[in-house]
PDB file of C-alpha atoms in Angstrom:
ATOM      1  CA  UNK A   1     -31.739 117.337 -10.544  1.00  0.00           C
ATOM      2  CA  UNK A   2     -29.384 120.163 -11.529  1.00  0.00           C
ATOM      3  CA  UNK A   3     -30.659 123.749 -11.873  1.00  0.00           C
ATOM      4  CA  UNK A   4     -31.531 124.888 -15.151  1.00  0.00           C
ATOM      5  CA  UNK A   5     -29.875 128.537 -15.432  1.00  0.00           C
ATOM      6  CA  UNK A   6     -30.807 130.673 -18.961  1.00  0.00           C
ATOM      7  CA  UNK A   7     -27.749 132.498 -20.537  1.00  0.00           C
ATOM      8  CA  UNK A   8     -27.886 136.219 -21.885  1.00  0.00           C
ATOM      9  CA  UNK A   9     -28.845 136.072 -25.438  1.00  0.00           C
ATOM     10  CA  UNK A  10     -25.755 135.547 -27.938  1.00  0.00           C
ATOM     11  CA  UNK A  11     -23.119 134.903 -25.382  1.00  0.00           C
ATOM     12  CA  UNK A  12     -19.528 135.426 -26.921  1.00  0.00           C
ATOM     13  CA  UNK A  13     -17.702 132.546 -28.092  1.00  0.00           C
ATOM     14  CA  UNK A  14     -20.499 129.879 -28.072  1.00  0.00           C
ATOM     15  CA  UNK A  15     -23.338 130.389 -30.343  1.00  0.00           C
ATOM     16  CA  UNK A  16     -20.408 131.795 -32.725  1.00  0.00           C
ATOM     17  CA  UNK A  17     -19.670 127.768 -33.316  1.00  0.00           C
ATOM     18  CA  UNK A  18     -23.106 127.183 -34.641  1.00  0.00           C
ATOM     19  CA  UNK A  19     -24.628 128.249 -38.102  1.00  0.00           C
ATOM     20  CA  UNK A  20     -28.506 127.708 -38.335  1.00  0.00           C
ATOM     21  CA  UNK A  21     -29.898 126.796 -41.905  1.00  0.00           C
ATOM     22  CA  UNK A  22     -33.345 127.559 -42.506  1.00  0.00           C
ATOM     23  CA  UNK A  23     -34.904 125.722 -45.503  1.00  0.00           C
ATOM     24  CA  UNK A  24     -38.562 126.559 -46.628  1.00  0.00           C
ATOM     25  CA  UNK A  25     -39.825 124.321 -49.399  1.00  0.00           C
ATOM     26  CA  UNK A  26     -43.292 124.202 -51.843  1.00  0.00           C
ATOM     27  CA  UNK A  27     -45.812 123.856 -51.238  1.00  0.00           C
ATOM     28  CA  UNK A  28     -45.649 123.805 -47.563  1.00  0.00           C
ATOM     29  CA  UNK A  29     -43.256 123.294 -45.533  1.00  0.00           C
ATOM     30  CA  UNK A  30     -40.118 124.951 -43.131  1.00  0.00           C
ATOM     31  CA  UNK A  31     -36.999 123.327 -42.179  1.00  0.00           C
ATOM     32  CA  UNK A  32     -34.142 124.265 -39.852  1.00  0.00           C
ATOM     33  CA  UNK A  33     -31.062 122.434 -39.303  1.00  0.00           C
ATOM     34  CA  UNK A  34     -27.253 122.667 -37.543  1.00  0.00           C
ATOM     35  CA  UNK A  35     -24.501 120.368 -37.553  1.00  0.00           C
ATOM     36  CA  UNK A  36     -24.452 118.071 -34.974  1.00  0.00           C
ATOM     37  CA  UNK A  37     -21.564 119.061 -32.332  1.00  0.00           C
ATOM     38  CA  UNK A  38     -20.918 118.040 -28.718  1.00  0.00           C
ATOM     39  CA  UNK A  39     -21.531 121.401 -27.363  1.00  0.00           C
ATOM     40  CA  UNK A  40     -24.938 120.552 -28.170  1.00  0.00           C
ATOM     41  CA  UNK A  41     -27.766 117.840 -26.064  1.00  0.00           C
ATOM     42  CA  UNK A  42     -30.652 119.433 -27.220  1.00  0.00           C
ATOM     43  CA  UNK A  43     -31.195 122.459 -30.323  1.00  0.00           C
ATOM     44  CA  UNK A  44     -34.196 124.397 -30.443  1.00  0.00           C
ATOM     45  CA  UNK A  45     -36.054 127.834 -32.390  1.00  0.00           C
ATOM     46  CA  UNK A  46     -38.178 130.225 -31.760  1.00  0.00           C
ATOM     47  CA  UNK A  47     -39.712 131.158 -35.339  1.00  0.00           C
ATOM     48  CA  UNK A  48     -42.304 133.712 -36.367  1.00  0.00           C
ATOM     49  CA  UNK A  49     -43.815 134.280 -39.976  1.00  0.00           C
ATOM     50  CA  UNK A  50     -45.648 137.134 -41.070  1.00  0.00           C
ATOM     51  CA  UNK A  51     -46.797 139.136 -43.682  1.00  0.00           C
ATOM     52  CA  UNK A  52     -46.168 142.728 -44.059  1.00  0.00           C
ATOM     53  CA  UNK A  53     -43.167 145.307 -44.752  1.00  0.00           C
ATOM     54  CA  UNK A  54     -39.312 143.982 -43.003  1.00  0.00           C
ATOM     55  CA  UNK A  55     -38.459 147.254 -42.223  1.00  0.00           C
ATOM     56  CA  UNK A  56     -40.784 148.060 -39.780  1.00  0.00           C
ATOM     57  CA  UNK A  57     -41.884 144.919 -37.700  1.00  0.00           C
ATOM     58  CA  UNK A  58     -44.704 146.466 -35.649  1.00  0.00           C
ATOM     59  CA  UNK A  59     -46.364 146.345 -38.964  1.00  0.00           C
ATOM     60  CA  UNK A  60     -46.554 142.528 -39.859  1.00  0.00           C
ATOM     61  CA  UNK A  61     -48.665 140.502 -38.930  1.00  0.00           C
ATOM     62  CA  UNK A  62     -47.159 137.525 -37.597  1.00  0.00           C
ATOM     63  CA  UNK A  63     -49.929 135.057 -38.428  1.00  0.00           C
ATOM     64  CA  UNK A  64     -47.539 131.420 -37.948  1.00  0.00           C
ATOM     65  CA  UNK A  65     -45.040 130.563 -34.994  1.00  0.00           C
ATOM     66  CA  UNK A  66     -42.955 127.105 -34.753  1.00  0.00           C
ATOM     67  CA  UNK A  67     -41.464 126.413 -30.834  1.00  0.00           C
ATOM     68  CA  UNK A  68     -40.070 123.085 -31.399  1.00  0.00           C
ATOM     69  CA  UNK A  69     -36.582 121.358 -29.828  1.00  0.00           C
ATOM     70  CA  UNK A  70     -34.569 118.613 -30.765  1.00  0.00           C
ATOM     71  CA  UNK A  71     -32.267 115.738 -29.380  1.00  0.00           C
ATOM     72  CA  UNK A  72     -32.295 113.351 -32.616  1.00  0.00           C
ATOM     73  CA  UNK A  73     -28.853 113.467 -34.628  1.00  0.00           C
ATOM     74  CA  UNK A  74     -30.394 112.642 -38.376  1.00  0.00           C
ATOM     75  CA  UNK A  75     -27.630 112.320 -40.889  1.00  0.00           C
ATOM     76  CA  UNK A  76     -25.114 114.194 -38.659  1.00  0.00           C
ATOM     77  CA  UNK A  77     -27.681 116.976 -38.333  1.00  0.00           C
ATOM     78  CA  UNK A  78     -30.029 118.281 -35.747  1.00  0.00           C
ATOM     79  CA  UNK A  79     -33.487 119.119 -37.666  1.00  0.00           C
ATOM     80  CA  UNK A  80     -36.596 120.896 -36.864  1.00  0.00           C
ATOM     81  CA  UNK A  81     -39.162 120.002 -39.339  1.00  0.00           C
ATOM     82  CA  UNK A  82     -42.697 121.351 -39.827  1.00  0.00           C
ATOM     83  CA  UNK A  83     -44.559 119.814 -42.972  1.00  0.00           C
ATOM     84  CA  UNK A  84     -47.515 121.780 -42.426  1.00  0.00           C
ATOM     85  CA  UNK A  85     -46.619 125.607 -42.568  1.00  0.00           C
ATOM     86  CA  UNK A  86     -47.045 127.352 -45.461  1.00  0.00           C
ATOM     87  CA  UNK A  87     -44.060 130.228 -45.972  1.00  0.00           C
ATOM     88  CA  UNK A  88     -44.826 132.587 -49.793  1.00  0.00           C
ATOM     89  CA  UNK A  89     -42.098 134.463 -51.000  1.00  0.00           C
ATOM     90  CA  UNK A  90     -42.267 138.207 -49.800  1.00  0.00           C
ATOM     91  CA  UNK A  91     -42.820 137.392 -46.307  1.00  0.00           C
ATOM     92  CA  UNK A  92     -40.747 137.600 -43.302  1.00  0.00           C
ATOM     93  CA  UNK A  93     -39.270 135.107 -40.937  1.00  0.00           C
ATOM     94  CA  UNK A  94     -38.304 136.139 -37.325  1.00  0.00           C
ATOM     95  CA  UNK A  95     -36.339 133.461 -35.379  1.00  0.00           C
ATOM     96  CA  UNK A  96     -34.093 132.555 -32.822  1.00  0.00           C
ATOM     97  CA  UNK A  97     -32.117 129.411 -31.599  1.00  0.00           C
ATOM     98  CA  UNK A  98     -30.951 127.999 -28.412  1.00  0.00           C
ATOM     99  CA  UNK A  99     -28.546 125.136 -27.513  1.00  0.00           C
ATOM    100  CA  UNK A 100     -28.707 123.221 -24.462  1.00  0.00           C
ATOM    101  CA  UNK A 101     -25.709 122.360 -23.046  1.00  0.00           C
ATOM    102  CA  UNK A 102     -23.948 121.092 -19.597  1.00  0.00           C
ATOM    103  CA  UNK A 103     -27.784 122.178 -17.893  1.00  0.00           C
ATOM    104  CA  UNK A 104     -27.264 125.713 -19.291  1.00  0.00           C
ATOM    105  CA  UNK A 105     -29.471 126.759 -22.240  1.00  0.00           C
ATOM    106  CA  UNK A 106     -27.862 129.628 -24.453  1.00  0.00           C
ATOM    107  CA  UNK A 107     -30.191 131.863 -26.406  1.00  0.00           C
ATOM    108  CA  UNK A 108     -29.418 133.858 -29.737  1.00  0.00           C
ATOM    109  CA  UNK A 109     -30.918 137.223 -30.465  1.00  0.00           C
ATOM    110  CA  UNK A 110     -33.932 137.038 -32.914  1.00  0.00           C
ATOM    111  CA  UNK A 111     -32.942 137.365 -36.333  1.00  0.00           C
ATOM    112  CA  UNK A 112     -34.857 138.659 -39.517  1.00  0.00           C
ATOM    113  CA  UNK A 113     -35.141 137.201 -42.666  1.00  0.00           C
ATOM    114  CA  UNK A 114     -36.797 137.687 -45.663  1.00  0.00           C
ATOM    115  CA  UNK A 115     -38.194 135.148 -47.793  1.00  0.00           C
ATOM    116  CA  UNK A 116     -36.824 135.170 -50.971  1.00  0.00           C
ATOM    117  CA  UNK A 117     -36.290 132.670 -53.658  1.00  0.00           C
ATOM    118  CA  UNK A 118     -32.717 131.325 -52.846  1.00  0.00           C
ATOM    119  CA  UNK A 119     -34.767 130.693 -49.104  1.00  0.00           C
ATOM    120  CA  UNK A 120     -36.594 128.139 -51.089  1.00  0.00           C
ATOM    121  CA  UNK A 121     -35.482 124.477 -51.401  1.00  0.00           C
ATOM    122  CA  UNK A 122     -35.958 123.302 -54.756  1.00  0.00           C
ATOM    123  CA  UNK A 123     -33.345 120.283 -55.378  1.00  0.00           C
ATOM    124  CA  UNK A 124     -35.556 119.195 -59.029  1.00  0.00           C
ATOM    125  CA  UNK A 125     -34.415 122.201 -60.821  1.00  0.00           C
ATOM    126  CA  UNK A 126     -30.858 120.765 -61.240  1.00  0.00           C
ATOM    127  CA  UNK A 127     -31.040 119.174 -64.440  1.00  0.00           C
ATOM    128  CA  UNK A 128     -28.834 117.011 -63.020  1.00  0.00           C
ATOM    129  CA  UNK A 129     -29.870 116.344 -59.881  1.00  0.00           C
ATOM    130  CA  UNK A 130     -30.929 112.920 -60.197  1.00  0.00           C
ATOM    131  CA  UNK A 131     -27.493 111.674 -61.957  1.00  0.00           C
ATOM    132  CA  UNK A 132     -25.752 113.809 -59.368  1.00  0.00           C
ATOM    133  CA  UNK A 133     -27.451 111.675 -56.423  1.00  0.00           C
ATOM    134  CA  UNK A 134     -26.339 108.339 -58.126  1.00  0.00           C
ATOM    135  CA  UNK A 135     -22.610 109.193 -58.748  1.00  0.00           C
ATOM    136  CA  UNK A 136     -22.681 111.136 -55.225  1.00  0.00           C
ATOM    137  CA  UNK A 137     -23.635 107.784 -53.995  1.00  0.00           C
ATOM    138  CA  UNK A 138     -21.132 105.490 -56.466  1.00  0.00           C
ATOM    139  CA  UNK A 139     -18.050 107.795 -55.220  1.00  0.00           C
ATOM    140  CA  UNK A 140     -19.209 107.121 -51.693  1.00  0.00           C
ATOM    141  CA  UNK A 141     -19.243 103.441 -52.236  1.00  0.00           C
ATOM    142  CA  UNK A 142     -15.348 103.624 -54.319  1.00  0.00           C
ATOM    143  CA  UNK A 143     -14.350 105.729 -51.119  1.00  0.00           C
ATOM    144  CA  UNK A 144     -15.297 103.384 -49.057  1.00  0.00           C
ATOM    145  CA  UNK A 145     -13.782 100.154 -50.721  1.00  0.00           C
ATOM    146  CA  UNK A 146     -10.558 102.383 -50.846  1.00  0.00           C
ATOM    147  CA  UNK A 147     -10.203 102.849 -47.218  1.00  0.00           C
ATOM    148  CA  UNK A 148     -10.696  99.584 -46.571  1.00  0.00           C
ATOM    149  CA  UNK A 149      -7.613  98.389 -48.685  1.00  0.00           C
ATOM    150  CA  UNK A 150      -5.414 101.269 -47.456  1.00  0.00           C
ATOM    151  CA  UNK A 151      -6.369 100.404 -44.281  1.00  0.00           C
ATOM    152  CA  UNK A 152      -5.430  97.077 -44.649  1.00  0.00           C
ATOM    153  CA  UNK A 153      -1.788  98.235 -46.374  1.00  0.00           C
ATOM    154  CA  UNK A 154      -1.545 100.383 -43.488  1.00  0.00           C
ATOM    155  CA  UNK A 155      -1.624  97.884 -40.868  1.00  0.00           C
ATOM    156  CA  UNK A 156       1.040  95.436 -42.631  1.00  0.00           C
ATOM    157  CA  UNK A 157       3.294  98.119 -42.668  1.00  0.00           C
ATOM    158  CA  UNK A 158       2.727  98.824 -39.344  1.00  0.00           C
ATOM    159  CA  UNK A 159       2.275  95.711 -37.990  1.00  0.00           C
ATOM    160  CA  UNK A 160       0.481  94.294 -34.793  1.00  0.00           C
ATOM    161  CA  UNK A 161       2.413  96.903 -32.434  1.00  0.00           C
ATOM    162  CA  UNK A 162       0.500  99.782 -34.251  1.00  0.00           C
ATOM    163  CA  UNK A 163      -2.782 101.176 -32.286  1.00  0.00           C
ATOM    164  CA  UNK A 164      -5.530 103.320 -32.918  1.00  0.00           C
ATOM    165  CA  UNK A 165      -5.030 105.315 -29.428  1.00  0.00           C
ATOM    166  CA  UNK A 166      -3.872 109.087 -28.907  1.00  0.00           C
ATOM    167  CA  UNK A 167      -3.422 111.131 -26.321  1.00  0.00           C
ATOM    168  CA  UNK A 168      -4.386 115.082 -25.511  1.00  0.00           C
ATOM    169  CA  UNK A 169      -1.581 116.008 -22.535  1.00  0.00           C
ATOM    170  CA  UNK A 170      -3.046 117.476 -19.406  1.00  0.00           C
ATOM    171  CA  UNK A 171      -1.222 117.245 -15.897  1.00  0.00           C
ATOM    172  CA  UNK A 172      -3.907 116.425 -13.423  1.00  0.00           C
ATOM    173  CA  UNK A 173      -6.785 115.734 -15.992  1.00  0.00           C
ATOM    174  CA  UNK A 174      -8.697 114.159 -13.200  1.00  0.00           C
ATOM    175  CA  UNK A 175      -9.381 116.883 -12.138  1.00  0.00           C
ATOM    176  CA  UNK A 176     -10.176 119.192 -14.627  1.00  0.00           C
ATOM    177  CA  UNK A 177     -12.142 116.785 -16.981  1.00  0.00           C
ATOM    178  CA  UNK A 178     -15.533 115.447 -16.172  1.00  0.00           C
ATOM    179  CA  UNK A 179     -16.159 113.463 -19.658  1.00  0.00           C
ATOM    180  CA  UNK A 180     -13.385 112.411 -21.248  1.00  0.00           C
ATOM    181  CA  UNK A 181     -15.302 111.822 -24.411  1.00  0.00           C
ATOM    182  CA  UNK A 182     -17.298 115.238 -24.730  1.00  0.00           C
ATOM    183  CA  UNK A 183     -13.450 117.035 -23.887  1.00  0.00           C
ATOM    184  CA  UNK A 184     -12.062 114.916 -26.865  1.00  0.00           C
ATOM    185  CA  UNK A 185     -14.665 115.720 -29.501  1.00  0.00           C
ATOM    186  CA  UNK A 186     -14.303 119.079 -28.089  1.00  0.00           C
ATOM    187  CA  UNK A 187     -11.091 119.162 -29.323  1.00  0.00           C
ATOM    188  CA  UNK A 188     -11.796 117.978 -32.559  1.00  0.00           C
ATOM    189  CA  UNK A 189     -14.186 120.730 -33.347  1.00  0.00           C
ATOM    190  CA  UNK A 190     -11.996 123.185 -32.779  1.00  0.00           C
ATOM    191  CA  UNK A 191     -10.068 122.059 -36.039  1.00  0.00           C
ATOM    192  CA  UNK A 192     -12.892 122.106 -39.280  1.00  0.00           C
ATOM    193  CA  UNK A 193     -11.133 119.443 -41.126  1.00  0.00           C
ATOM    194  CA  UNK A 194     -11.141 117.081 -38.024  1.00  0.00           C
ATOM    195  CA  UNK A 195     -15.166 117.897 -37.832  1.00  0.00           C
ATOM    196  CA  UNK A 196     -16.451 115.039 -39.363  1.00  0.00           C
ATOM    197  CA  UNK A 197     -13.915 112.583 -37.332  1.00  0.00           C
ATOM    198  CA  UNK A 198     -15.697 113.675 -33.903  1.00  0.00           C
ATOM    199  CA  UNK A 199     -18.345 110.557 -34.054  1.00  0.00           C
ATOM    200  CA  UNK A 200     -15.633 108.195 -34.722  1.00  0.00           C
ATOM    201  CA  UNK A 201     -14.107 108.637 -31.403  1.00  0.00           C
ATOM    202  CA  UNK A 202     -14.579 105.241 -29.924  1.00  0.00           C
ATOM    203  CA  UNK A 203     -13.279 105.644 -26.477  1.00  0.00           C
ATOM    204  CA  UNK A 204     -11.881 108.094 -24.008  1.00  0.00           C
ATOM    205  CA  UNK A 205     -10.643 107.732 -20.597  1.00  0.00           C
ATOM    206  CA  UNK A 206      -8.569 110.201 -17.777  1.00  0.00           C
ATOM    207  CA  UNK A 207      -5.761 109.462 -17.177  1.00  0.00           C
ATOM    208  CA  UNK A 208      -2.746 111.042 -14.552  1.00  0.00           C
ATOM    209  CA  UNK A 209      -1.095 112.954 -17.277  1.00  0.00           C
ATOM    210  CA  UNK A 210      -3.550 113.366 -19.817  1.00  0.00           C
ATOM    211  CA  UNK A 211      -6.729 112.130 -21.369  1.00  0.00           C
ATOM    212  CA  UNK A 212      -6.521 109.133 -24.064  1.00  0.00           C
ATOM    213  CA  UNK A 213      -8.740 108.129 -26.685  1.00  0.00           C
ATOM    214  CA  UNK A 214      -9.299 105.749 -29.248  1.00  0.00           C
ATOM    215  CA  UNK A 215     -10.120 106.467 -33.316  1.00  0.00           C
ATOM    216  CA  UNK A 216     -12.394 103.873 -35.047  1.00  0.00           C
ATOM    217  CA  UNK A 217      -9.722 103.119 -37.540  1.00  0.00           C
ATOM    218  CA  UNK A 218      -5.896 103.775 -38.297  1.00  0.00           C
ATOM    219  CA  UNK A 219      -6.967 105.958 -40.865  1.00  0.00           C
ATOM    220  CA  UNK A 220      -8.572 108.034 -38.573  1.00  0.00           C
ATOM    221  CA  UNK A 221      -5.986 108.369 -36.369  1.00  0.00           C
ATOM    222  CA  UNK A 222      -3.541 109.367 -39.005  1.00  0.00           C
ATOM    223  CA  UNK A 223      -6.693 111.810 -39.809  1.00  0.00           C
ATOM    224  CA  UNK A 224      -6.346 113.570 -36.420  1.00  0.00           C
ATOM    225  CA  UNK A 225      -2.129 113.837 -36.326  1.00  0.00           C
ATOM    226  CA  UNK A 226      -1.324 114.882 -39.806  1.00  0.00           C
ATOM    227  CA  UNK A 227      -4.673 117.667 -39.724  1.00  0.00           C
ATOM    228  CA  UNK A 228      -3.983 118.710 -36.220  1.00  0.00           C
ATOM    229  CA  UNK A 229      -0.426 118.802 -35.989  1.00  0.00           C
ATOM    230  CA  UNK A 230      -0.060 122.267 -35.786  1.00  0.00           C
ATOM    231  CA  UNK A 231      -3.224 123.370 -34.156  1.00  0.00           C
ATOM    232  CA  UNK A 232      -3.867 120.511 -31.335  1.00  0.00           C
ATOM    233  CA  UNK A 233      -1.074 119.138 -28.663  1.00  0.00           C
ATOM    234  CA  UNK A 234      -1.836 115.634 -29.312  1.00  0.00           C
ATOM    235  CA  UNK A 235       0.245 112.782 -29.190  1.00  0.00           C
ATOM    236  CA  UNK A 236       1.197 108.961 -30.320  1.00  0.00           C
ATOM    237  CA  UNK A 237       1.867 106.480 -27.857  1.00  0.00           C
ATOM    238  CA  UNK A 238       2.934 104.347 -29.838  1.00  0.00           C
ATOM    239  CA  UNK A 239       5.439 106.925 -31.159  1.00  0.00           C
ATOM    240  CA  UNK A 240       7.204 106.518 -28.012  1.00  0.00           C
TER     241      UNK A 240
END
């Protein structure tokens, strides 16, 4: 088994990538949430709640504590849930995070926050929020059925020679990469608008002179070289 080794809390450059919801809803209830990303195996928090004055925290009493960790991806997320603590508005929540990754576990410096309403999740105020949910859902569906048919298009203007593979160039990647797949998505996340592309990486594999990969649809692919041209070194094959 590898050793475990514990980072210095809020190591530059790592915990930077991550931004930590916290959600706490009536009449009981905390949540707290990041985006999934493959810097991440397993998320985790720390979280006190007390009552008492924010400015000096010697003097609240912190009554409630949540030390929970996570694996589960749920909707592209990775959520702590606790149904059963109640959080009242004037109170104070102390909390930190930590990410396990590659058998290292990096810890963030507590933070403070105090519970006010916009803390609150309260999605039945919108007037609209039920109408919103169905035509969220309809222009999901009409996105969908588009991509199909431009995918379609797409590959009868391209015909059978066009693939779904690309390529990141690195001389000697054996070397130097350890999983292809976890480099790739890596990648990815360094661009936001190629984010939510980083699950549909089907494949990867090392090769020589680089490391290849393959997109779950033409579409996708397209994604990754028109919104990455300028910030990634990635390249066609098949433009060759």
């Amino acid at each position: 088994m590898a050793e475990l080794r514990f980072c210095q809390p809020n190591p530059p450059m790592f915990l930077e990538k991550f931004k930590v919801h916290v959600q706490v809803h009536e009449p009981s209830g905390l949540m707290i949430w990041t985006s999934n990303s493959p810097l991440i195996e397993t998320f985790g928090v720390e979280l006190y709640v007390g009552r008492g004055n924010p400015c000096g925290l010697h003097k609240i009493v912190w009554d409630r504590k949540l030390l929970l960790n996570t694996s589960v991806i749920t909707d592209g997320k990775f959520i702590i849930q606790d149904d059963e603590i109640v959080v009242q508005q004037g109170e104070t929540i102390l909390y930190r995070y930590s990410v396990f990754h590659e058998d290292t576990v990096w810890q963030s410096f507590f933070r403070i926050l105090s519970v006010t309403d916009h803390v609150f999740y309260r999605p039945e105020r919108s007037e609209c929020y039920s109408q919103c949910i169905v035509e969220q859902k309809n222009l999901h569906m009409e996105a969908a059925h588009l991509k199909d048919i431009l995918e379609r298009e797409i590959e009868k203007c391209a015909g059978l020679q066009a693939s779904k593979h690309l390529q990141f160039p690195l001389e000697n990647a054996y070397k130097f990469v350890a999983d292809p797949l976890i480099y790739v998505q890596d990648k990815l996340w360094q661009v936001e608008s190629l984010i939510p592309l980083i699950d549909n990486v089907v494949t990867a594999d090392v090769a020589y002179n680089g490391v290849g990969f393959r997109m779950r649809t033409l579409i996708d692919k397209l994604k990754v070289l028109e919104l990455g041209k300028d910030q990634l070194d990635v390249i066609d094959p098949d433009a060759d």
